Coordinates of C-alpha atoms (C1' of nucleotides) in Angstrom, one line a residue:
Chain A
X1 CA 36.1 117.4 48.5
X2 CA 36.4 114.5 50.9
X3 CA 39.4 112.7 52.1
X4 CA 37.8 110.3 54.6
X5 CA 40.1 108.0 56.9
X6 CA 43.1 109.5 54.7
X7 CA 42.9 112.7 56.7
X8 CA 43.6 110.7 60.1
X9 CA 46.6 108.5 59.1
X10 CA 50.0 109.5 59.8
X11 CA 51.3 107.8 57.0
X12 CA 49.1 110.1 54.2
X13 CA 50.6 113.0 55.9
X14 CA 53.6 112.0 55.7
X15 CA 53.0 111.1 51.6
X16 CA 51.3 114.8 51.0
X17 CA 54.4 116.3 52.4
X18 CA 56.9 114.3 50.5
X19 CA 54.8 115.3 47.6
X20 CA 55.4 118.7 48.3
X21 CA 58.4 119.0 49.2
X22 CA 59.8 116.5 46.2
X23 CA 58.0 119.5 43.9
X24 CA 60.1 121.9 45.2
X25 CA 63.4 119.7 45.4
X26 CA 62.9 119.7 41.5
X27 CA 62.2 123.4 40.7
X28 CA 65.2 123.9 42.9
X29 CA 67.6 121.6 41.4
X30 CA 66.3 120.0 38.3
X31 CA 68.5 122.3 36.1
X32 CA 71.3 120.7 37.5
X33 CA 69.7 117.4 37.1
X34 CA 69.9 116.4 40.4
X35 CA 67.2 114.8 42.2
X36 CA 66.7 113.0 46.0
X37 CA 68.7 110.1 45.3
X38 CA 71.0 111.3 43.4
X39 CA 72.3 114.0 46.1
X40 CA 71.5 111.3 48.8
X41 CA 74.3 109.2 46.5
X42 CA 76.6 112.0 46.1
X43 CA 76.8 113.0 49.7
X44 CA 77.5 110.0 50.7
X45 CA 80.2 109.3 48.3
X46 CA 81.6 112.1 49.6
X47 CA 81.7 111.5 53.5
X48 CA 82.8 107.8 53.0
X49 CA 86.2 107.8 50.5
X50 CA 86.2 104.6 48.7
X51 CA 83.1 103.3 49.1
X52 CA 82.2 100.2 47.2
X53 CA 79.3 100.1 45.0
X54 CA 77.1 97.4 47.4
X55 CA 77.8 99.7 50.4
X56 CA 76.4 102.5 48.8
X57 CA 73.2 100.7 47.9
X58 CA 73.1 99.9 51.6
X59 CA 73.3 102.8 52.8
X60 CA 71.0 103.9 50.8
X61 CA 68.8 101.2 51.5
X62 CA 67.4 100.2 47.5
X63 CA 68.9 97.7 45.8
X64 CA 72.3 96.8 44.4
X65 CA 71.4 97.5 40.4
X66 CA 69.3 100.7 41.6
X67 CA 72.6 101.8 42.8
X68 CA 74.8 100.5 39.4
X69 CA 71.9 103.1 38.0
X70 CA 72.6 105.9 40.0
X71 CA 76.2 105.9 39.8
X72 CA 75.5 105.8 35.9
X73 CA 73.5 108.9 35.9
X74 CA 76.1 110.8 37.8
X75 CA 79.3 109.2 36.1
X76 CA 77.3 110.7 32.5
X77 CA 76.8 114.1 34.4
X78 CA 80.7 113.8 35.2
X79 CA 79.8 114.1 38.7
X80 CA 81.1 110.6 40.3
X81 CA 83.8 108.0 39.0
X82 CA 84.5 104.4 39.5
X83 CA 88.5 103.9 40.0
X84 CA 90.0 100.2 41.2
X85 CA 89.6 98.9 44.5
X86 CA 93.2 98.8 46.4
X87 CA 91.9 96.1 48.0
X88 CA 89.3 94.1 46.1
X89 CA 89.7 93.8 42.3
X90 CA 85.9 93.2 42.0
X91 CA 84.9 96.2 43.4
X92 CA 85.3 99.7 42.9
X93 CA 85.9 102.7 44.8
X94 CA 83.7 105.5 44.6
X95 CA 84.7 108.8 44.5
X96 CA 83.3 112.5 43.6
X97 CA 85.2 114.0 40.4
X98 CA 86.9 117.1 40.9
X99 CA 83.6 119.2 38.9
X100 CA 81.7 116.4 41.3
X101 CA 83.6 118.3 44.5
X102 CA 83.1 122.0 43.1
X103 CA 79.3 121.4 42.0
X104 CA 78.5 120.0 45.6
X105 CA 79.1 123.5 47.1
X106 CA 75.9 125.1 44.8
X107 CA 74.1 121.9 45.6
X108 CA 74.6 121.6 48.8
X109 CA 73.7 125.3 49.0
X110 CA 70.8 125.0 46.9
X111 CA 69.1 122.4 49.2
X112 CA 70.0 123.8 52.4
X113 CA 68.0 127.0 51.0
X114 CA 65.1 124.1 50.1
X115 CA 64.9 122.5 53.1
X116 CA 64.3 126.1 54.6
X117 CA 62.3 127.0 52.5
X118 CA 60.2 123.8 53.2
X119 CA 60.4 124.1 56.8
X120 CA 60.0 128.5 57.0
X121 CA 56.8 127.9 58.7
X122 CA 58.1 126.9 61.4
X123 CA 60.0 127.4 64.4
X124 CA 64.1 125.9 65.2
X125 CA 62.3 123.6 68.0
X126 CA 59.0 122.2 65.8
X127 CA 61.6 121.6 63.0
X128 CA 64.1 119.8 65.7
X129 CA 60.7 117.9 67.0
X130 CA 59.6 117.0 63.7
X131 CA 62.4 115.4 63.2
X132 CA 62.6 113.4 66.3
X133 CA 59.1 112.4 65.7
X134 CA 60.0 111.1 61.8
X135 CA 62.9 109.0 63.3
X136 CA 61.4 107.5 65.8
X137 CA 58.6 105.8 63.4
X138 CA 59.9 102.6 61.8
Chain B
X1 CA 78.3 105.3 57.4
X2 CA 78.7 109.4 57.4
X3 CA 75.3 110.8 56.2
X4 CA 77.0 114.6 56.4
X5 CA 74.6 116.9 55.7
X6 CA 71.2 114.6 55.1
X7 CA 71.2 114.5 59.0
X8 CA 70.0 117.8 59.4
X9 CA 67.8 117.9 56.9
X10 CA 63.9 117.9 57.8
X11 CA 63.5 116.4 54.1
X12 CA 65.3 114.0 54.3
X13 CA 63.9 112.9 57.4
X14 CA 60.7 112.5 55.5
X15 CA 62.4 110.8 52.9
X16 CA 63.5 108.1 55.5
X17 CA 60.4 107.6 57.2
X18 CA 58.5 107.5 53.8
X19 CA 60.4 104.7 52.5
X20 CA 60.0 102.8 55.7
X21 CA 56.1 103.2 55.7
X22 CA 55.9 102.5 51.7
X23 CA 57.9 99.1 52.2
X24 CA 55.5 98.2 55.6
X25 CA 52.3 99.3 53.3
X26 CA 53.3 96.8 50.8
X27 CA 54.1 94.0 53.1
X28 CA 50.5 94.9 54.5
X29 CA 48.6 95.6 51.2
X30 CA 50.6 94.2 48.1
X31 CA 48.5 91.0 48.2
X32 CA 45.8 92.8 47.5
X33 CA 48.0 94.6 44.9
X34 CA 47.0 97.8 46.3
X35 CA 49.1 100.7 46.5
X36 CA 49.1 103.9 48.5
X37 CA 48.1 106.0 44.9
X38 CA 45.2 103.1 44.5
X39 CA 44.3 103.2 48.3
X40 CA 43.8 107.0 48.0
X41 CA 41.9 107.2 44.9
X42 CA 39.3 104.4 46.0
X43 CA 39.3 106.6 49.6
X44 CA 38.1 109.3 47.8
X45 CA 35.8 107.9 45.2
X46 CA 34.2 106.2 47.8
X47 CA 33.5 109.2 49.4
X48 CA 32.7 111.9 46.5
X49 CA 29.9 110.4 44.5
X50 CA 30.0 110.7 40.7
X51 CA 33.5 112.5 40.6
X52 CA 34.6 112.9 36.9
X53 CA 38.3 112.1 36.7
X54 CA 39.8 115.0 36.1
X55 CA 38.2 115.9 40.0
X56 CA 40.5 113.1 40.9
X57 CA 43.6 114.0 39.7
X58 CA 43.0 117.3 41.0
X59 CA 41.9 116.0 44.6
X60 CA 45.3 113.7 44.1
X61 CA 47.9 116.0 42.8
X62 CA 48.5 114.3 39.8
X63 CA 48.2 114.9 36.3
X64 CA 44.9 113.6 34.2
X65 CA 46.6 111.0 32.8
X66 CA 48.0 109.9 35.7
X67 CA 44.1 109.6 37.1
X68 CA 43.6 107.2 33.8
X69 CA 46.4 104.9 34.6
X70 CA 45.5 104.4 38.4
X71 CA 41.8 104.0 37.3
X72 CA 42.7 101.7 34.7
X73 CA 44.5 99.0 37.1
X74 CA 41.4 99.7 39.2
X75 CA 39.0 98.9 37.4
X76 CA 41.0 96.0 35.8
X77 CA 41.0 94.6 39.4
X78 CA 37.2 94.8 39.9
X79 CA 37.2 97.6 42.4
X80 CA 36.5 100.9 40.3
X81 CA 34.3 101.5 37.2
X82 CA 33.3 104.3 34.6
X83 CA 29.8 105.3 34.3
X84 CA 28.0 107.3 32.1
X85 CA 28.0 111.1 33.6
X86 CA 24.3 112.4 33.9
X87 CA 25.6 115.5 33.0
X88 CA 28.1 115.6 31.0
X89 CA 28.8 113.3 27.9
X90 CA 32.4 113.3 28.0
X91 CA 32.5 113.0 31.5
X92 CA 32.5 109.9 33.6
X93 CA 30.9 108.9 36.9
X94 CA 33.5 107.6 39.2
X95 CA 32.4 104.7 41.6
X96 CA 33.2 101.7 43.7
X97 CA 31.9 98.5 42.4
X98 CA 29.8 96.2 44.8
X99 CA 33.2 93.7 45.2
X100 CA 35.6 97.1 45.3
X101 CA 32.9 98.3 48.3
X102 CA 33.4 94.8 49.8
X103 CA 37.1 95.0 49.7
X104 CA 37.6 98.9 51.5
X105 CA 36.3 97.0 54.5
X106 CA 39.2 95.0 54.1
X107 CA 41.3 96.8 52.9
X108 CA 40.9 100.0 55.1
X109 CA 41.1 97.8 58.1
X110 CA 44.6 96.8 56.9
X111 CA 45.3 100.5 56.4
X112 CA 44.8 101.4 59.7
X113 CA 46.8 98.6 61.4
X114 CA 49.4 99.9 59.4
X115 CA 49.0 102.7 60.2
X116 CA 49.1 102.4 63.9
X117 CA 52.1 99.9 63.4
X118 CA 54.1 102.5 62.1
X119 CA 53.1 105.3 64.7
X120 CA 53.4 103.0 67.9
X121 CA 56.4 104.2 69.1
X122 CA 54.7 108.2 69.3
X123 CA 52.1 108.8 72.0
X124 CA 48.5 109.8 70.6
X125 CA 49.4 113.4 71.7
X126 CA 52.9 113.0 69.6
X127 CA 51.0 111.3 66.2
X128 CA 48.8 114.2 66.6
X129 CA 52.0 116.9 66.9
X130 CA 53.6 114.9 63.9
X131 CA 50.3 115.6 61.9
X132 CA 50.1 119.3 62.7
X133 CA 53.8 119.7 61.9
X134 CA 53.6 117.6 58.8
X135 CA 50.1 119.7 57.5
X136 CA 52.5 122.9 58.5
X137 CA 55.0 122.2 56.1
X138 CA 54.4 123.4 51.8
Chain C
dT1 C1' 80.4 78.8 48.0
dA2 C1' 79.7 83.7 48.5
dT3 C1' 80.2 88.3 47.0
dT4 C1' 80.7 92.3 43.4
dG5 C1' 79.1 94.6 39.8
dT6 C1' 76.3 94.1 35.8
dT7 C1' 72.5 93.3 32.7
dA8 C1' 67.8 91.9 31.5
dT9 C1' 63.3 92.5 32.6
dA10 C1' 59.3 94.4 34.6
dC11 C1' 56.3 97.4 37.3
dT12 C1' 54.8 101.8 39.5
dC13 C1' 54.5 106.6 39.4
dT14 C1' 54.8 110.7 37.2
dA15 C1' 54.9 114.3 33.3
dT16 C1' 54.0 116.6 28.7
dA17 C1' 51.9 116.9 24.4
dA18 C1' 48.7 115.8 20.9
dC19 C1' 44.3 113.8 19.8
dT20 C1' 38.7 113.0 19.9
dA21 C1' 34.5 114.0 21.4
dT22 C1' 31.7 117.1 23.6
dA23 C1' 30.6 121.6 25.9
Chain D
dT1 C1' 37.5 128.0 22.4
dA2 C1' 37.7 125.2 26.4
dT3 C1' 37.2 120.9 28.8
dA4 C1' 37.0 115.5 29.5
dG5 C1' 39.2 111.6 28.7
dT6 C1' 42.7 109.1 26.2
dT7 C1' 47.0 107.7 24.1
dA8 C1' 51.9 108.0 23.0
dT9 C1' 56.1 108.8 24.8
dA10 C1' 59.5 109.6 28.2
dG11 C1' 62.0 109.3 32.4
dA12 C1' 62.9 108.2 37.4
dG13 C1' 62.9 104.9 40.7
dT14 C1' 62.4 100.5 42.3
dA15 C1' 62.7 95.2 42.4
dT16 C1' 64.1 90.2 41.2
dA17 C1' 66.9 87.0 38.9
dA18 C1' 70.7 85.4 36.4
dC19 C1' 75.5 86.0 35.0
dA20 C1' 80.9 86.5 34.9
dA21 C1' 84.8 87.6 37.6
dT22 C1' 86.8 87.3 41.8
dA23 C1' 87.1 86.2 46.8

DNA sequence: TATTGTTATACTCTATAACTATA
DNA sequence: TATAGTTATAGAGTATAACAATA
């Protein structure tokens, strides 16, 4: 089988890893129902107390009713409430539920094993390269 | 903004970067509605003759009717079309049309200045390093 | 006027499962 | 029986645009 030019662009390498690596994010976590943006959310959430809901989608960098969708997924897996703004009474602040706080520690755990799975073949200083090299595009 | 964990993640890292070469690849190629599934599947019909679909979902990673759907939009914009297999009834022969051969010139050219857009801030030596480590990865 | 969250709508990408024609 | 392509269905992820409430 041929691949032509897509064997030389960074970008296609880039998309067969992701790929990859999304694959296993799911057999890892999909009984939990988690998936990349969902954790991405959560984690957030959790380092940044009170977050409104616009700030999250920034951070995130999608839109604001991709973000009104993710909070929804994790508010029905109990995971993540909405409570009043002190400050702002049309926003919200974000915040992990107390299962959302106790379920973080086996998915947390669960991706730091992915992401060494993902990464087993190689060394501490090609994984601390390949990521330098993956920030600096863009 | 705290990112906690997702900073030390090599996933995540890909993650990033991949959504900031998907939104550059569709500033560069959404006029020609072409996305990176459609550019790869017209890369590599163009350069396996006569592949039956189910070769390309195979040579994509995706499921058969997945391969249907991207040929569908495909051949709906002119590029891609079904002949008859000379070996096998239920089987088609994948191939470019003249005005899909026409438009890889194009269209491939785009590709690689996006391409090289993304990657200019690596040296060739560090795009090639970023490719070994990516292909090392799964 | 501008911003916050929401809803409506739409499109892409993906999967599984069942179907038909053929092998 | 098995394979090739298709369809039906579902779900995630994303976007834009319009809206009500509030700033």
């Amino acid at each position: 089988m041929e691949y032509g030019v897509l064997d030389k662009l960074v970008g296609y390498a880039i998309r067969r890893a992701q790929i990859r690596i999304y694959q296993d994010f799911l057999d890892a976590l999909g009984h939990l129902a988690i998936t990349p943006p969902r954790f991405s959310a959560m984690t957030i959430i959790q380092c940044n107390s009170a977050m409104k809901l616009t700030e999250l989608a920034s951070a995130m960098g999608i839109a604001r009713s991709g973000a009104v969708e993710v909070v929804n997924s994790l508010e029905k897996l109990g995971y993540v409430t909405r409570t009043d703004s002190a400050t702002d009474r049309r926003a919200f602040a974000l915040a992990l539920t107390e299962n959302g706080k106790q379920a973080m520690h086996e998915i947390t755990a669960a991706i730091e094993d992915h992401d060494a799975r993902i990464s087993a073949r190689l060394t501490k200083d090609e994984q601390f390269e390949l990521r330098r090299l993956l920030d600096l595009l863009g």
